[in-house]
Short mmCIF file of C-alpha atoms in Angstrom, two decimals:
data_model
loop_
_atom_site.label_atom_id
_atom_site.label_comp_id
_atom_site.label_asym_id
_atom_site.label_seq_id
_atom_site.Cartn_x
_atom_site.Cartn_y
_atom_site.Cartn_z
CA MET A 20 24.94 61.74 -42.28
CA PRO A 21 26.43 59.81 -39.34
CA PRO A 22 27.75 61.82 -36.49
CA LYS A 23 31.52 62.32 -36.12
CA LYS A 24 33.26 60.36 -33.42
CA VAL A 25 34.76 62.45 -30.69
CA PRO A 26 38.25 61.18 -29.70
CA ALA A 27 38.61 60.00 -26.05
CA SER A 28 40.51 62.50 -23.83
CA LYS A 29 43.97 61.40 -22.87
CA THR A 30 44.69 60.92 -19.18
CA SER A 31 48.09 61.09 -17.63
CA SER A 32 49.52 57.85 -16.26
CA LYS A 33 51.66 59.74 -13.75
CA PRO A 34 50.22 59.88 -10.15
CA VAL A 35 49.11 63.34 -8.94
CA LYS A 36 51.08 64.55 -5.95
CA SER A 37 49.02 65.89 -3.11
CA LYS A 38 50.07 69.39 -2.08
CA GLY A 39 50.85 70.04 1.58
CA THR A 40 51.61 66.44 2.57
CA THR A 41 55.32 66.45 1.85
CA ASN A 42 57.32 66.05 5.08
CA THR A 43 60.34 68.20 4.18
CA PRO A 44 63.48 68.29 6.40
CA ALA A 45 62.40 71.83 7.52
CA LYS A 46 59.01 70.47 8.49
CA LYS A 47 60.58 67.53 10.42
CA ALA A 48 62.86 69.92 12.29
CA GLU A 49 59.87 72.12 13.14
CA ASN A 50 57.91 69.12 14.50
CA LYS A 51 60.87 68.00 16.65
CA LYS A 52 61.18 71.54 18.04
CA ALA A 53 57.52 71.59 18.94
CA GLU A 54 57.74 68.16 20.63
CA ALA A 55 60.81 69.32 22.64
CA ALA A 56 59.03 72.47 23.74
CA ALA A 57 56.05 70.36 24.92
CA ALA A 58 58.08 67.84 26.80
CA PRO A 59 59.01 68.66 30.46
CA PRO A 60 62.71 69.30 31.14
CA PRO A 61 64.76 66.44 32.66
CA MET A 62 65.46 66.36 36.42
CA PRO A 63 68.71 68.22 37.15
CA PRO A 64 71.48 66.64 39.21
CA VAL A 65 70.77 66.27 42.92
CA THR A 66 73.54 66.80 45.51
CA THR A 67 73.32 65.04 48.87
CA ILE A 68 73.72 67.27 51.92
CA SER A 69 73.52 66.75 55.65
CA LEU A 70 71.15 68.64 57.90
CA LYS A 71 74.00 70.37 59.55
CA GLY A 72 75.41 71.15 56.05
CA LEU A 73 72.38 73.34 55.42
CA SER A 74 74.10 76.10 57.41
CA LYS A 75 76.36 76.53 54.39
CA LEU A 76 73.55 75.94 51.79
CA THR A 77 73.90 79.40 50.19
CA GLU A 78 77.65 78.88 49.61
CA GLU A 79 77.06 75.36 48.21
CA ALA A 80 74.29 76.58 45.85
CA ASN A 81 76.39 79.55 44.63
CA THR A 82 79.38 77.27 43.92
CA LYS A 83 77.22 75.11 41.67
CA ASP A 84 75.37 77.91 39.93
CA PRO A 85 75.29 81.51 41.31
CA LYS A 86 72.26 82.31 39.14
CA LYS A 87 69.99 79.76 40.87
CA TRP A 88 68.43 79.31 44.37
CA PRO A 89 68.28 75.93 46.12
CA LEU A 90 65.51 73.39 46.05
CA ILE A 91 65.67 70.92 48.97
CA ILE A 92 64.26 67.36 48.83
CA ASP A 93 63.45 66.64 52.47
CA LEU A 94 62.22 63.10 52.84
CA GLN A 95 62.31 63.24 56.66
CA GLY A 96 60.47 66.59 56.98
CA ASN A 97 63.01 68.33 59.25
CA VAL A 98 64.31 71.10 57.11
CA ALA A 99 61.55 73.66 57.74
CA THR A 100 62.20 73.37 61.49
CA PHE A 101 65.90 73.84 60.85
CA PHE A 102 65.22 77.16 58.99
CA LYS A 103 62.75 78.35 61.63
CA TYR A 104 65.57 78.24 64.16
CA ARG A 105 67.74 80.14 61.68
CA ASP A 106 65.47 83.19 61.81
CA ALA A 107 64.21 82.59 58.23
CA ASN A 108 60.76 83.66 56.96
CA VAL A 109 59.16 80.26 56.59
CA LEU A 110 55.78 79.86 54.84
CA GLN A 111 54.17 76.41 54.82
CA ALA A 112 51.69 75.10 52.22
CA GLU A 113 50.13 72.91 54.84
CA LEU A 114 48.96 75.96 56.86
CA PRO A 115 45.76 77.55 55.55
CA GLY A 116 46.37 81.05 54.23
CA ASP A 117 50.15 80.85 54.74
CA LEU A 118 50.65 81.19 51.03
CA SER A 119 48.18 84.00 50.46
CA ALA A 120 49.40 86.79 48.18
CA ASP A 121 49.53 89.33 50.96
CA LYS A 122 51.40 87.09 53.36
CA VAL A 123 53.90 86.04 50.64
CA ARG A 124 54.51 89.76 49.72
CA ARG A 125 55.10 90.75 53.31
CA ALA A 126 57.37 87.78 53.99
CA LEU A 127 59.35 88.49 50.80
CA ILE A 128 59.97 92.21 51.35
CA GLY A 129 60.76 91.44 55.03
CA ALA A 130 63.38 88.86 54.04
CA LEU A 131 64.87 91.30 51.49
CA ARG A 132 64.95 94.16 54.00
CA PHE A 133 66.48 92.18 56.83
CA GLY A 134 68.75 89.98 54.73
CA LYS A 135 67.43 86.54 55.55
CA PRO A 136 66.04 83.60 53.61
CA LEU A 137 62.44 83.32 52.38
CA VAL A 138 61.57 79.64 52.62
CA LEU A 139 58.51 78.06 50.99
CA ASP A 140 57.85 74.64 52.55
CA MET A 141 55.66 72.90 49.91
CA ALA A 142 55.70 69.57 51.85
CA SER A 143 53.98 66.94 49.69
CA HIS A 144 52.28 69.52 47.48
CA ASP A 145 53.30 69.83 43.80
CA ILE A 146 56.11 72.36 43.88
CA ARG A 147 54.63 73.97 40.81
CA GLU A 148 52.16 75.53 43.27
CA VAL A 149 54.93 78.05 44.01
CA GLU A 150 53.57 79.77 40.87
CA MET A 151 51.04 81.37 43.29
CA VAL A 152 53.85 83.85 43.91
CA ASN A 153 52.67 85.45 40.69
CA ASP A 154 49.45 86.49 42.55
CA VAL A 155 51.62 89.03 44.21
CA GLN A 156 52.93 90.47 41.01
CA ALA A 157 52.91 89.27 37.37
CA ASN A 158 55.97 87.16 36.52
CA LEU A 159 57.35 87.50 40.02
CA LEU A 160 58.32 83.87 40.24
CA ASP A 161 60.61 84.09 37.29
CA SER A 162 62.32 87.28 38.45
CA LEU A 163 62.75 85.72 41.82
CA LEU A 164 64.17 82.42 40.51
CA ASN A 165 66.57 84.13 38.07
CA LYS A 166 67.48 86.79 40.68
CA THR A 167 66.62 89.76 38.43
CA LEU A 168 64.31 90.95 41.21
CA LEU A 169 67.45 91.98 43.06
CA GLU A 170 68.69 94.15 40.15
CA ASP A 171 68.14 97.92 39.90
CA GLU A 172 66.07 97.90 43.07
CA ARG A 173 63.19 96.11 41.36
CA TYR A 174 62.04 94.73 44.66
CA LEU A 175 60.79 98.15 45.63
CA THR A 176 57.88 97.65 43.21
CA LEU A 177 56.51 95.12 45.75
CA VAL A 178 56.19 97.84 48.42
CA LYS A 179 52.79 99.38 49.05
CA ASP A 180 51.77 102.80 50.35
CA GLU A 181 50.67 101.34 53.66
CA ASP A 182 54.01 99.71 54.36
CA GLU A 183 56.41 101.38 56.86
CA LYS A 184 58.51 104.19 55.37
CA GLU A 185 61.73 102.16 55.67
CA TYR A 186 60.42 99.71 53.15
CA HIS A 187 60.29 102.47 50.55
CA ASN A 188 64.03 103.23 50.76
CA SER A 189 66.58 100.71 49.41
CA ALA A 190 69.18 102.02 51.94
CA TYR A 191 67.33 100.02 54.55
CA TYR A 192 67.58 96.74 52.66
CA ALA A 193 70.25 93.97 53.09
CA THR A 194 69.61 92.23 49.86
CA GLU A 195 73.11 90.82 49.60
CA ARG A 196 72.24 88.47 52.48
CA PHE A 197 68.78 87.50 51.09
CA GLY A 198 68.07 83.96 50.10
CA PHE A 199 65.21 81.89 48.60
CA VAL A 200 64.62 78.27 49.27
CA VAL A 201 61.88 75.79 48.26
CA ILE A 202 61.44 72.58 50.29
CA THR A 203 59.60 69.46 49.11
CA THR A 204 59.10 65.98 50.55
CA ASN A 205 58.47 64.60 47.05
CA PRO A 206 61.52 62.52 45.93
CA SER A 207 60.56 63.28 42.27
CA PRO A 208 59.58 66.97 42.22
CA ASN A 209 58.06 68.72 39.24
CA THR A 210 60.88 69.35 36.86
CA LEU A 211 59.35 72.60 35.43
CA ILE A 212 60.44 74.25 38.69
CA ALA A 213 63.27 71.93 39.70
CA ALA A 214 65.12 72.68 36.40
CA LYS A 215 65.29 76.35 37.33
CA MET A 216 66.90 75.62 40.79
CA THR A 217 69.93 73.92 42.23
CA CYS A 218 68.72 70.64 43.78
CA PHE A 219 69.83 69.13 47.12
CA GLN A 220 68.59 66.07 49.06
CA VAL A 221 69.04 65.91 52.86
CA GLU A 222 70.54 62.58 53.86
#
C-alpha cells in the first residue's frame, strides 16, 4: 500500500517584524535627550570690561546674574596683578602647590572671614582644573559657584580644629563682602565651567 502524501506546510507571505528595532517617537525623544546631555553647553555671552572697570566687577556681575560669580578672560595677563593690589586672596595655577587642597581651603575661609575676593588665576590652564576645589570638600565647587556655600553658615564646615578660634564663629565673618573670581588667558574657555559663571573679557 503506497504511503500517504503529507501536505506541505503553509508559510505566511507577510514579513516578520523584528522586535525591539522600532524607533518610536518616545525612543527618538530619549535619544535626543541623551545627546543633549552629552554635548557641552554653549559659550555664554561675554561682556567687555576695562581694567579700571574691574573695581566695579562685583556690581556688574550681580546686575547680570546675582546667582553667578565672574569669569574673566584676560588675554593680556594683567588681571591677577590688579587683584593682588586689591588685597584679594590670589592663587595661581602656574605656581607649584598654589592650588593644593590645604592652601585653597585656607585662602577660601580667609576670604570669607575678612570679606574679600578669592581669585583663582588659571592662566592658560584648562579652567576645568578648578574642579580641584573638590579635593577640599566633596561638591565644594558647585556650592561655591551657585553660592549655596554662603547659606546657613555652611562655610563653617570647611574649618578644622587647628584653625584659630575666630574661624569657628560666624560672627567673625564678613561673607556679604566675599567674592569669587576665575581668571583665564584662554579666549575660548571650557564651557562646562564658563556656563556656570558670568563672563567678562578685559579690553
